[in-house]
C-alpha cells in the first residue's frame, strides 16, 4: 500500500506545481486539493486513521477540485457559493467519518465529479476539456473505490485520486496556455 500512497503523494506534489500555471482564481482551490490528497497519501501510507482521513480528505478534495475547475473554465465563483460547497463537503466527510456511513462521503464526491464533467463537456474537442473530463472520470472512480472494502479498493482510491488531482491541475494549466493569456512560463515544461 505504501507504493500507491507514494504515487498519490507525488501526484499531489505535481498538482501543486502545475497549479502555479493555472488561472489565479483557481490556484488556491487546486493547492488546497493537493494538500488534502497529500494528507490522504500520508495517512494511507502510515496507516494512521486511514478511514477517517479518507472520508474527510477525499470528500473535501473532490469538492475543492470541482470549485477549481469551475474557477478555471468558467468564472470565479462567488465567495459564499464556494464556501457553502466546501462547507457541505466538510460536514459530509466528518459525518461519514463519525458514523462510518461511507455513502455520506461518497455523495458529495460523485456530485463533484459529475459537475466537473459538466464543466468540461462544452469544449470536449479541446485538450484542456479532455483532461478535465478524464479527471472527472477519475474522481468518480475514486469515490467508487472508497465505498468498496479491501486493499485493492484502497489502491484504486489512491491511484484514481492521483489521476484526478493531476488531471484538474494540468487541465487548468493547459487552459491558460491554450487561451494565450499566460503571463509567465509554463509550470511544467517539456524536456527538450
PDB file of C-alpha atoms in Angstrom:
ATOM      1  CA  UNK A   1       0.000   0.000   0.000  1.00  0.00           C
ATOM      2  CA  UNK A   2       2.958   2.302   0.587  1.00  0.00           C
ATOM      3  CA  UNK A   3       3.809   2.382  -3.125  1.00  0.00           C
ATOM      4  CA  UNK A   4       0.282   3.514  -4.049  1.00  0.00           C
ATOM      5  CA  UNK A   5       0.381   6.146  -1.303  1.00  0.00           C
ATOM      6  CA  UNK A   6       3.682   7.363  -2.745  1.00  0.00           C
ATOM      7  CA  UNK A   7       2.066   7.681  -6.190  1.00  0.00           C
ATOM      8  CA  UNK A   8      -0.680   9.868  -4.705  1.00  0.00           C
ATOM      9  CA  UNK A   9       1.863  11.917  -2.764  1.00  0.00           C
ATOM     10  CA  UNK A  10       3.882  12.536  -5.934  1.00  0.00           C
ATOM     11  CA  UNK A  11       0.673  13.317  -7.830  1.00  0.00           C
ATOM     12  CA  UNK A  12      -0.299  15.866  -5.192  1.00  0.00           C
ATOM     13  CA  UNK A  13       3.157  17.439  -5.447  1.00  0.00           C
ATOM     14  CA  UNK A  14       2.860  17.600  -9.245  1.00  0.00           C
ATOM     15  CA  UNK A  15      -0.596  19.164  -8.911  1.00  0.00           C
ATOM     16  CA  UNK A  16       0.820  21.781  -6.528  1.00  0.00           C
ATOM     17  CA  UNK A  17       3.496  22.649  -9.096  1.00  0.00           C
ATOM     18  CA  UNK A  18       1.038  22.687 -12.010  1.00  0.00           C
ATOM     19  CA  UNK A  19      -1.307  24.913 -10.008  1.00  0.00           C
ATOM     20  CA  UNK A  20       1.265  27.687 -10.414  1.00  0.00           C
ATOM     21  CA  UNK A  21       0.367  27.881 -14.103  1.00  0.00           C
ATOM     22  CA  UNK A  22      -3.400  27.818 -13.555  1.00  0.00           C
ATOM     23  CA  UNK A  23      -5.578  30.933 -13.546  1.00  0.00           C
ATOM     24  CA  UNK A  24      -5.055  32.892 -10.336  1.00  0.00           C
ATOM     25  CA  UNK A  25      -8.681  32.453  -9.278  1.00  0.00           C
ATOM     26  CA  UNK A  26      -8.261  28.632  -9.316  1.00  0.00           C
ATOM     27  CA  UNK A  27      -4.827  28.322  -7.718  1.00  0.00           C
ATOM     28  CA  UNK A  28      -5.917  28.341  -4.078  1.00  0.00           C
ATOM     29  CA  UNK A  29      -8.513  25.611  -4.650  1.00  0.00           C
ATOM     30  CA  UNK A  30      -6.009  23.457  -6.561  1.00  0.00           C
ATOM     31  CA  UNK A  31      -3.412  23.847  -3.836  1.00  0.00           C
ATOM     32  CA  UNK A  32      -5.990  23.008  -1.150  1.00  0.00           C
ATOM     33  CA  UNK A  33      -6.880  19.817  -3.025  1.00  0.00           C
ATOM     34  CA  UNK A  34      -3.184  18.947  -3.398  1.00  0.00           C
ATOM     35  CA  UNK A  35      -2.631  19.328   0.351  1.00  0.00           C
ATOM     36  CA  UNK A  36      -5.711  17.246   1.159  1.00  0.00           C
ATOM     37  CA  UNK A  37      -4.667  14.442  -1.170  1.00  0.00           C
ATOM     38  CA  UNK A  38      -1.130  14.564   0.248  1.00  0.00           C
ATOM     39  CA  UNK A  39      -2.644  14.116   3.714  1.00  0.00           C
ATOM     40  CA  UNK A  40      -4.662  11.181   2.379  1.00  0.00           C
ATOM     41  CA  UNK A  41      -1.496   9.622   0.955  1.00  0.00           C
ATOM     42  CA  UNK A  42       0.432  10.059   4.189  1.00  0.00           C
ATOM     43  CA  UNK A  43      -2.449   8.657   6.223  1.00  0.00           C
ATOM     44  CA  UNK A  44      -2.806   5.596   3.998  1.00  0.00           C
ATOM     45  CA  UNK A  45       0.947   5.043   3.828  1.00  0.00           C
ATOM     46  CA  UNK A  46       1.428   5.267   7.587  1.00  0.00           C
ATOM     47  CA  UNK A  47      -1.864   3.546   8.440  1.00  0.00           C
ATOM     48  CA  UNK A  48      -2.879   6.300  10.848  1.00  0.00           C
ATOM     49  CA  UNK A  49      -6.638   6.991  10.989  1.00  0.00           C
ATOM     50  CA  UNK A  50      -6.868   5.926   7.358  1.00  0.00           C
ATOM     51  CA  UNK A  51     -10.665   5.559   7.219  1.00  0.00           C
ATOM     52  CA  UNK A  52     -11.423   8.910   8.834  1.00  0.00           C
ATOM     53  CA  UNK A  53      -8.851  10.818   6.783  1.00  0.00           C
ATOM     54  CA  UNK A  54     -10.117   9.137   3.621  1.00  0.00           C
ATOM     55  CA  UNK A  55     -13.678  10.259   4.283  1.00  0.00           C
ATOM     56  CA  UNK A  56     -12.750  13.843   5.062  1.00  0.00           C
ATOM     57  CA  UNK A  57      -9.843  14.431   2.660  1.00  0.00           C
ATOM     58  CA  UNK A  58     -11.385  12.712  -0.357  1.00  0.00           C
ATOM     59  CA  UNK A  59     -14.713  14.482   0.077  1.00  0.00           C
ATOM     60  CA  UNK A  60     -13.265  17.939   0.624  1.00  0.00           C
ATOM     61  CA  UNK A  61     -10.573  17.343  -2.009  1.00  0.00           C
ATOM     62  CA  UNK A  62     -13.071  16.441  -4.727  1.00  0.00           C
ATOM     63  CA  UNK A  63     -15.215  19.462  -3.877  1.00  0.00           C
ATOM     64  CA  UNK A  64     -12.146  21.689  -3.998  1.00  0.00           C
ATOM     65  CA  UNK A  65     -11.201  20.248  -7.405  1.00  0.00           C
ATOM     66  CA  UNK A  66     -14.718  20.951  -8.642  1.00  0.00           C
ATOM     67  CA  UNK A  67     -14.559  24.584  -7.495  1.00  0.00           C
ATOM     68  CA  UNK A  68     -11.093  24.900  -9.059  1.00  0.00           C
ATOM     69  CA  UNK A  69     -12.392  23.545 -12.374  1.00  0.00           C
ATOM     70  CA  UNK A  70     -15.309  25.962 -12.298  1.00  0.00           C
ATOM     71  CA  UNK A  71     -12.923  28.813 -11.498  1.00  0.00           C
ATOM     72  CA  UNK A  72     -10.548  27.911 -14.301  1.00  0.00           C
ATOM     73  CA  UNK A  73     -13.054  27.043 -17.022  1.00  0.00           C
ATOM     74  CA  UNK A  74     -15.958  29.396 -16.293  1.00  0.00           C
ATOM     75  CA  UNK A  75     -15.506  32.274 -13.879  1.00  0.00           C
ATOM     76  CA  UNK A  76     -14.571  32.855 -10.283  1.00  0.00           C
ATOM     77  CA  UNK A  77     -17.400  31.569  -8.095  1.00  0.00           C
ATOM     78  CA  UNK A  78     -18.967  33.864  -5.573  1.00  0.00           C
ATOM     79  CA  UNK A  79     -17.149  33.506  -2.265  1.00  0.00           C
ATOM     80  CA  UNK A  80     -20.344  32.468  -0.465  1.00  0.00           C
ATOM     81  CA  UNK A  81     -21.052  29.766  -3.053  1.00  0.00           C
ATOM     82  CA  UNK A  82     -17.523  28.356  -2.828  1.00  0.00           C
ATOM     83  CA  UNK A  83     -17.710  28.498   0.967  1.00  0.00           C
ATOM     84  CA  UNK A  84     -21.011  26.621   1.039  1.00  0.00           C
ATOM     85  CA  UNK A  85     -19.771  23.920  -1.357  1.00  0.00           C
ATOM     86  CA  UNK A  86     -16.664  23.341   0.738  1.00  0.00           C
ATOM     87  CA  UNK A  87     -18.645  23.508   3.980  1.00  0.00           C
ATOM     88  CA  UNK A  88     -21.152  20.884   2.820  1.00  0.00           C
ATOM     89  CA  UNK A  89     -18.301  18.621   1.705  1.00  0.00           C
ATOM     90  CA  UNK A  90     -16.501  19.073   5.013  1.00  0.00           C
ATOM     91  CA  UNK A  91     -19.605  18.322   7.073  1.00  0.00           C
ATOM     92  CA  UNK A  92     -20.399  15.283   4.923  1.00  0.00           C
ATOM     93  CA  UNK A  93     -16.857  13.965   5.338  1.00  0.00           C
ATOM     94  CA  UNK A  94     -16.861  14.492   9.087  1.00  0.00           C
ATOM     95  CA  UNK A  95     -20.289  12.863   9.444  1.00  0.00           C
ATOM     96  CA  UNK A  96     -19.143   9.903   7.341  1.00  0.00           C
ATOM     97  CA  UNK A  97     -16.029   9.525   9.488  1.00  0.00           C
ATOM     98  CA  UNK A  98     -18.041   9.758  12.714  1.00  0.00           C
ATOM     99  CA  UNK A  99     -20.840   7.382  11.712  1.00  0.00           C
ATOM    100  CA  UNK A 100     -18.861   5.051   9.384  1.00  0.00           C
ATOM    101  CA  UNK A 101     -21.506   5.563   6.666  1.00  0.00           C
ATOM    102  CA  UNK A 102     -19.347   5.863   3.575  1.00  0.00           C
ATOM    103  CA  UNK A 103     -22.330   6.954   1.480  1.00  0.00           C
ATOM    104  CA  UNK A 104     -22.328  10.316   3.252  1.00  0.00           C
ATOM    105  CA  UNK A 105     -18.825  10.956   1.918  1.00  0.00           C
ATOM    106  CA  UNK A 106     -19.462   9.418  -1.495  1.00  0.00           C
ATOM    107  CA  UNK A 107     -22.487  11.563  -2.358  1.00  0.00           C
ATOM    108  CA  UNK A 108     -20.566  14.886  -2.496  1.00  0.00           C
ATOM    109  CA  UNK A 109     -17.685  13.149  -4.289  1.00  0.00           C
ATOM    110  CA  UNK A 110     -19.999  11.850  -7.012  1.00  0.00           C
ATOM    111  CA  UNK A 111     -21.743  15.206  -7.292  1.00  0.00           C
ATOM    112  CA  UNK A 112     -18.367  16.962  -7.628  1.00  0.00           C
ATOM    113  CA  UNK A 113     -17.222  14.518 -10.315  1.00  0.00           C
ATOM    114  CA  UNK A 114     -20.450  14.908 -12.295  1.00  0.00           C
ATOM    115  CA  UNK A 115     -20.365  18.691 -12.061  1.00  0.00           C
ATOM    116  CA  UNK A 116     -16.693  18.700 -13.127  1.00  0.00           C
ATOM    117  CA  UNK A 117     -17.607  16.605 -16.169  1.00  0.00           C
ATOM    118  CA  UNK A 118     -20.436  19.024 -16.997  1.00  0.00           C
ATOM    119  CA  UNK A 119     -17.926  21.885 -16.841  1.00  0.00           C
ATOM    120  CA  UNK A 120     -15.676  20.055 -19.330  1.00  0.00           C
ATOM    121  CA  UNK A 121     -18.448  18.983 -21.690  1.00  0.00           C
ATOM    122  CA  UNK A 122     -18.865  22.095 -23.914  1.00  0.00           C
ATOM    123  CA  UNK A 123     -15.271  22.056 -25.137  1.00  0.00           C
ATOM    124  CA  UNK A 124     -14.585  18.330 -25.389  1.00  0.00           C
ATOM    125  CA  UNK A 125     -12.751  18.789 -28.681  1.00  0.00           C
ATOM    126  CA  UNK A 126     -10.018  20.827 -26.959  1.00  0.00           C
ATOM    127  CA  UNK A 127      -7.171  19.356 -24.953  1.00  0.00           C
ATOM    128  CA  UNK A 128      -7.886  21.146 -21.625  1.00  0.00           C
ATOM    129  CA  UNK A 129     -11.500  19.924 -21.624  1.00  0.00           C
ATOM    130  CA  UNK A 130     -10.427  16.367 -22.434  1.00  0.00           C
ATOM    131  CA  UNK A 131      -8.024  16.435 -19.482  1.00  0.00           C
ATOM    132  CA  UNK A 132     -10.779  17.796 -17.264  1.00  0.00           C
ATOM    133  CA  UNK A 133     -13.264  15.138 -18.409  1.00  0.00           C
ATOM    134  CA  UNK A 134     -10.743  12.378 -17.726  1.00  0.00           C
ATOM    135  CA  UNK A 135     -10.034  13.893 -14.324  1.00  0.00           C
ATOM    136  CA  UNK A 136     -13.773  13.887 -13.576  1.00  0.00           C
ATOM    137  CA  UNK A 137     -13.996  10.211 -14.507  1.00  0.00           C
ATOM    138  CA  UNK A 138     -11.017   9.516 -12.249  1.00  0.00           C
ATOM    139  CA  UNK A 139     -12.724  11.375  -9.406  1.00  0.00           C
ATOM    140  CA  UNK A 140     -15.832   9.245  -9.955  1.00  0.00           C
ATOM    141  CA  UNK A 141     -13.754   6.059  -9.900  1.00  0.00           C
ATOM    142  CA  UNK A 142     -12.002   7.212  -6.719  1.00  0.00           C
ATOM    143  CA  UNK A 143     -15.337   7.730  -4.978  1.00  0.00           C
ATOM    144  CA  UNK A 144     -16.500   4.278  -6.098  1.00  0.00           C
ATOM    145  CA  UNK A 145     -13.260   2.769  -4.792  1.00  0.00           C
ATOM    146  CA  UNK A 146     -13.739   4.476  -1.432  1.00  0.00           C
ATOM    147  CA  UNK A 147     -17.020   2.605  -0.980  1.00  0.00           C
ATOM    148  CA  UNK A 148     -15.548  -0.852  -1.568  1.00  0.00           C
ATOM    149  CA  UNK A 149     -13.716  -2.813   1.139  1.00  0.00           C
ATOM    150  CA  UNK A 150     -10.259  -4.325   0.778  1.00  0.00           C
ATOM    151  CA  UNK A 151      -6.755  -3.393  -0.185  1.00  0.00           C
ATOM    152  CA  UNK A 152      -7.455  -3.430  -3.925  1.00  0.00           C
ATOM    153  CA  UNK A 153     -10.147  -0.793  -3.420  1.00  0.00           C
ATOM    154  CA  UNK A 154      -7.784   1.360  -1.333  1.00  0.00           C
ATOM    155  CA  UNK A 155      -5.138   1.063  -4.050  1.00  0.00           C
ATOM    156  CA  UNK A 156      -7.729   2.106  -6.625  1.00  0.00           C
ATOM    157  CA  UNK A 157      -8.741   5.051  -4.466  1.00  0.00           C
ATOM    158  CA  UNK A 158      -5.154   6.265  -4.231  1.00  0.00           C
ATOM    159  CA  UNK A 159      -4.411   5.850  -7.930  1.00  0.00           C
ATOM    160  CA  UNK A 160      -7.656   7.377  -9.174  1.00  0.00           C
ATOM    161  CA  UNK A 161      -7.317  10.266  -6.708  1.00  0.00           C
ATOM    162  CA  UNK A 162      -3.817  10.928  -8.069  1.00  0.00           C
ATOM    163  CA  UNK A 163      -5.166  10.938 -11.618  1.00  0.00           C
ATOM    164  CA  UNK A 164      -7.996  13.276 -10.633  1.00  0.00           C
ATOM    165  CA  UNK A 165      -5.904  15.884  -8.855  1.00  0.00           C
ATOM    166  CA  UNK A 166      -3.194  15.904 -11.528  1.00  0.00           C
ATOM    167  CA  UNK A 167      -5.815  15.972 -14.296  1.00  0.00           C
ATOM    168  CA  UNK A 168      -7.618  19.038 -12.991  1.00  0.00           C
ATOM    169  CA  UNK A 169      -4.337  20.870 -12.355  1.00  0.00           C
ATOM    170  CA  UNK A 170      -2.987  20.078 -15.824  1.00  0.00           C
ATOM    171  CA  UNK A 171      -6.306  20.953 -17.466  1.00  0.00           C
ATOM    172  CA  UNK A 172      -6.231  24.346 -15.770  1.00  0.00           C
ATOM    173  CA  UNK A 173      -2.594  24.857 -16.751  1.00  0.00           C
ATOM    174  CA  UNK A 174      -3.191  23.919 -20.405  1.00  0.00           C
ATOM    175  CA  UNK A 175      -6.323  26.084 -20.476  1.00  0.00           C
ATOM    176  CA  UNK A 176      -4.201  29.138 -19.778  1.00  0.00           C
ATOM    177  CA  UNK A 177      -1.704  28.057 -22.440  1.00  0.00           C
ATOM    178  CA  UNK A 178      -4.498  27.427 -24.962  1.00  0.00           C
ATOM    179  CA  UNK A 179      -6.200  30.783 -24.341  1.00  0.00           C
ATOM    180  CA  UNK A 180      -2.924  32.648 -24.738  1.00  0.00           C
ATOM    181  CA  UNK A 181      -3.448  34.562 -21.512  1.00  0.00           C
ATOM    182  CA  UNK A 182      -0.276  33.255 -19.885  1.00  0.00           C
ATOM    183  CA  UNK A 183       1.939  35.968 -18.494  1.00  0.00           C
ATOM    184  CA  UNK A 184       4.809  33.707 -17.462  1.00  0.00           C
ATOM    185  CA  UNK A 185       6.331  30.357 -18.392  1.00  0.00           C
ATOM    186  CA  UNK A 186       4.569  27.020 -18.094  1.00  0.00           C
ATOM    187  CA  UNK A 187       4.510  25.474 -14.659  1.00  0.00           C
ATOM    188  CA  UNK A 188       5.683  22.151 -16.090  1.00  0.00           C
ATOM    189  CA  UNK A 189       7.794  22.290 -19.224  1.00  0.00           C
ATOM    190  CA  UNK A 190       8.543  19.609 -21.763  1.00  0.00           C
ATOM    191  CA  UNK A 191      12.076  18.285 -21.784  1.00  0.00           C
ATOM    192  CA  UNK A 192      13.975  19.124 -24.933  1.00  0.00           C
TER     193      UNK A 192
END
